[in-house]
Amino acid sequence: MKNNNRHLFEIMKSSIRLGLTSFGGPVAHLAYFKEEYIDRRKWLDDKMYADIIALCQFLPGPASSQVGISIGMLRGGLAGGIISWLGFTLPSVIILVLFALLYQNFQLADAPFIHSLKVVAVAVVLHALIGLGKKLTPDSKRQTIAIIAACFMLLFPFAWMQLGIIGVAGIAGRFLFKKIADTNAAPFPVTFSKKAGAGALALLVSLLLVLPVLARQTEHILIQLFDTFFRVGSLVFGGGHVVLPMLEREIVPSGLLNVDQFLAGYGAAQAVPGPLFTFSSYIGTMIEGVSGAAVATIAMFLPSFLFLIAALPFLSELRSRPGFQGVLMGVNASVVGILLAAFYDPVVTSAIHSNTSFALALALFSLLHFFKVPAWGGVLIGVVTGSFLFA
């Protein structure tokens, strides 16, 4: 018992340090995790860490957060996973909640730095899009899937279309890519039984079915928020940047936030350490205060816990099947197209209205892409420069 408590304290200390210092997005987060958990503390070896990353890349939700949760689970069970998530996530949650409160109470909508944050979002999303494209669409077949997905999203910008695209891409990938899938997957040590995994998956599916009905019947804003963010957290593939189009199509058309409020929060989320999925904390605060932030944040990340509990016991078997890997390759290609459509609308259409805005976005993209300036550095430079340009 004492040994387990010591492990939980170590997880808490390490995850809080990472939550305060992990700037730069998911790829940077994985490097920070390796330095802290693998190189410094030696909780896992390099091969096991690579297996965890592979699993989390395949699951819906925030991949870097899921890696941290997985390491916490392996080190300290379910409690370790929760503590690891809290330490890594809370710093950015607190910052974004405070930003939302300031935005509301001090009428920041017309402030120059708010427009600067929207321009920053143009550079950051484009940089992320290029990086994802190189990784997830390395051949002509996957590039074609991405282009088709982008065209359909631009022509039919509905939430159901996005789900349909992901489904069709997965089916196509099952037949197109199973022959090039890597089946040399190493066995993975599991901390949960298959029975627990099946229970977690059943709970996730039940919530996906019940929450929309409950939200419509009660019309309670907190239940509606929980339904929206739980659904997005369960269905978004591709990490934090892909959550933008799903949330935008859930939140903006319904009138809960306008486009300017939405993109201001997205830009602010780039400037803080930790997972980009804490953008949900900002949206929840803007809609229903601190209680809305708590509900939105928990609902956004709860699917990650359920997916991990469900997936870990079956990891070895699933990763050895080329058909399953082919499905994931098709889904990942469609994610690039969805992000491409979201880059144009609402990111570009809402932020670039003048030569000055385009010039700043171009300069910031160059800093991120060619000069390898970290994302948080680009945000700071963009806000400072934009405050003078747009004053």
Short mmCIF file of N, CA, C and O in Angstrom, two decimals, residues 21-25 28 32 120 123-124 127 270-272 364-382:
data_model
loop_
_atom_site.label_atom_id
_atom_site.label_comp_id
_atom_site.label_asym_id
_atom_site.label_seq_id
_atom_site.Cartn_x
_atom_site.Cartn_y
_atom_site.Cartn_z
N THR A 21 4.95 22.89 -18.13
CA THR A 21 6.07 23.19 -19.02
C THR A 21 5.93 22.64 -20.43
O THR A 21 6.75 22.97 -21.29
N SER A 22 4.92 21.81 -20.71
CA SER A 22 4.83 21.13 -22.00
C SER A 22 4.15 22.00 -23.05
O SER A 22 2.99 21.80 -23.40
N PHE A 23 4.90 22.98 -23.56
CA PHE A 23 4.42 23.80 -24.67
C PHE A 23 4.71 23.08 -25.99
O PHE A 23 5.56 22.19 -26.06
N GLY A 24 4.01 23.48 -27.05
CA GLY A 24 4.41 23.06 -28.37
C GLY A 24 3.56 22.03 -29.07
O GLY A 24 3.86 21.65 -30.19
N GLY A 25 2.50 21.53 -28.44
CA GLY A 25 1.62 20.60 -29.12
C GLY A 25 1.95 19.14 -28.90
O GLY A 25 2.91 18.81 -28.20
N ALA A 28 5.57 17.62 -29.38
CA ALA A 28 6.45 18.08 -28.31
C ALA A 28 6.11 17.40 -26.99
O ALA A 28 7.00 17.05 -26.20
N TYR A 32 8.56 15.43 -24.31
CA TYR A 32 8.64 15.72 -22.87
C TYR A 32 8.36 14.47 -22.04
O TYR A 32 9.03 14.21 -21.03
N VAL A 120 -3.12 34.15 -35.61
CA VAL A 120 -2.21 33.10 -35.15
C VAL A 120 -2.78 31.73 -35.46
O VAL A 120 -2.06 30.81 -35.89
N ALA A 123 -1.92 30.47 -38.93
CA ALA A 123 -0.57 29.94 -39.09
C ALA A 123 -0.41 28.58 -38.42
O ALA A 123 0.20 27.66 -38.97
N VAL A 124 -0.97 28.44 -37.22
CA VAL A 124 -0.80 27.20 -36.47
C VAL A 124 -1.53 26.04 -37.14
O VAL A 124 -0.98 24.93 -37.27
N HIS A 127 0.32 25.00 -40.31
CA HIS A 127 1.52 24.26 -39.95
C HIS A 127 1.17 22.83 -39.52
O HIS A 127 1.83 21.86 -39.93
N GLN A 270 -3.50 27.84 -27.99
CA GLN A 270 -2.17 27.58 -28.53
C GLN A 270 -1.06 28.10 -27.62
O GLN A 270 0.08 27.63 -27.70
N ALA A 271 -1.39 29.07 -26.78
CA ALA A 271 -0.36 29.76 -25.99
C ALA A 271 -0.11 29.11 -24.65
O ALA A 271 0.80 29.53 -23.93
N VAL A 272 -0.89 28.11 -24.29
CA VAL A 272 -0.74 27.51 -22.96
C VAL A 272 -0.13 26.13 -23.08
O VAL A 272 -0.22 25.48 -24.13
N LEU A 364 4.10 34.48 -39.51
CA LEU A 364 4.03 33.53 -38.39
C LEU A 364 4.18 32.10 -38.87
O LEU A 364 4.87 31.28 -38.24
N PHE A 365 3.54 31.78 -40.01
CA PHE A 365 3.70 30.43 -40.56
C PHE A 365 5.16 30.16 -40.91
O PHE A 365 5.68 29.06 -40.66
N SER A 366 5.84 31.15 -41.46
CA SER A 366 7.26 30.98 -41.80
C SER A 366 8.09 30.70 -40.56
O SER A 366 8.99 29.85 -40.58
N LEU A 367 7.79 31.41 -39.48
CA LEU A 367 8.52 31.18 -38.23
C LEU A 367 8.30 29.76 -37.72
O LEU A 367 9.24 29.08 -37.28
N LEU A 368 7.06 29.29 -37.80
CA LEU A 368 6.74 27.94 -37.31
C LEU A 368 7.32 26.86 -38.21
O LEU A 368 7.89 25.87 -37.73
N HIS A 369 7.18 27.06 -39.52
CA HIS A 369 7.49 25.98 -40.46
C HIS A 369 8.96 25.93 -40.87
O HIS A 369 9.56 24.84 -40.92
N PHE A 370 9.53 27.07 -41.15
CA PHE A 370 10.91 27.09 -41.67
C PHE A 370 11.95 27.34 -40.59
O PHE A 370 13.04 26.78 -40.63
N PHE A 371 11.61 28.16 -39.61
CA PHE A 371 12.58 28.50 -38.57
C PHE A 371 12.35 27.71 -37.27
O PHE A 371 13.05 27.92 -36.29
N LYS A 372 11.36 26.82 -37.29
CA LYS A 372 11.11 25.88 -36.19
C LYS A 372 10.86 26.58 -34.85
O LYS A 372 11.21 26.07 -33.79
N VAL A 373 10.27 27.77 -34.90
CA VAL A 373 9.87 28.45 -33.66
C VAL A 373 8.74 27.62 -33.03
O VAL A 373 7.81 27.21 -33.73
N PRO A 374 8.79 27.35 -31.73
CA PRO A 374 7.71 26.57 -31.10
C PRO A 374 6.38 27.30 -31.17
O PRO A 374 6.34 28.54 -31.29
N ALA A 375 5.28 26.54 -31.08
CA ALA A 375 3.94 27.13 -31.24
C ALA A 375 3.69 28.24 -30.23
O ALA A 375 3.13 29.29 -30.58
N TRP A 376 4.10 28.02 -28.97
CA TRP A 376 3.86 29.06 -27.97
C TRP A 376 4.65 30.33 -28.29
O TRP A 376 4.17 31.43 -28.04
N GLY A 377 5.84 30.18 -28.89
CA GLY A 377 6.62 31.35 -29.28
C GLY A 377 5.94 32.10 -30.41
O GLY A 377 5.91 33.34 -30.43
N GLY A 378 5.36 31.34 -31.37
CA GLY A 378 4.64 31.99 -32.45
C GLY A 378 3.42 32.74 -31.95
O GLY A 378 3.09 33.82 -32.45
N VAL A 379 2.75 32.18 -30.95
CA VAL A 379 1.59 32.86 -30.37
C VAL A 379 2.00 34.18 -29.74
O VAL A 379 1.37 35.23 -29.96
N LEU A 380 3.04 34.15 -28.93
CA LEU A 380 3.49 35.38 -28.27
C LEU A 380 3.92 36.43 -29.28
O LEU A 380 3.57 37.62 -29.16
N ILE A 381 4.68 36.03 -30.30
CA ILE A 381 5.12 36.97 -31.33
C ILE A 381 3.91 37.53 -32.07
O ILE A 381 3.83 38.74 -32.35
N GLY A 382 2.94 36.65 -32.41
CA GLY A 382 1.77 37.09 -33.13
C GLY A 382 0.92 38.07 -32.34
O GLY A 382 0.44 39.08 -32.88
#
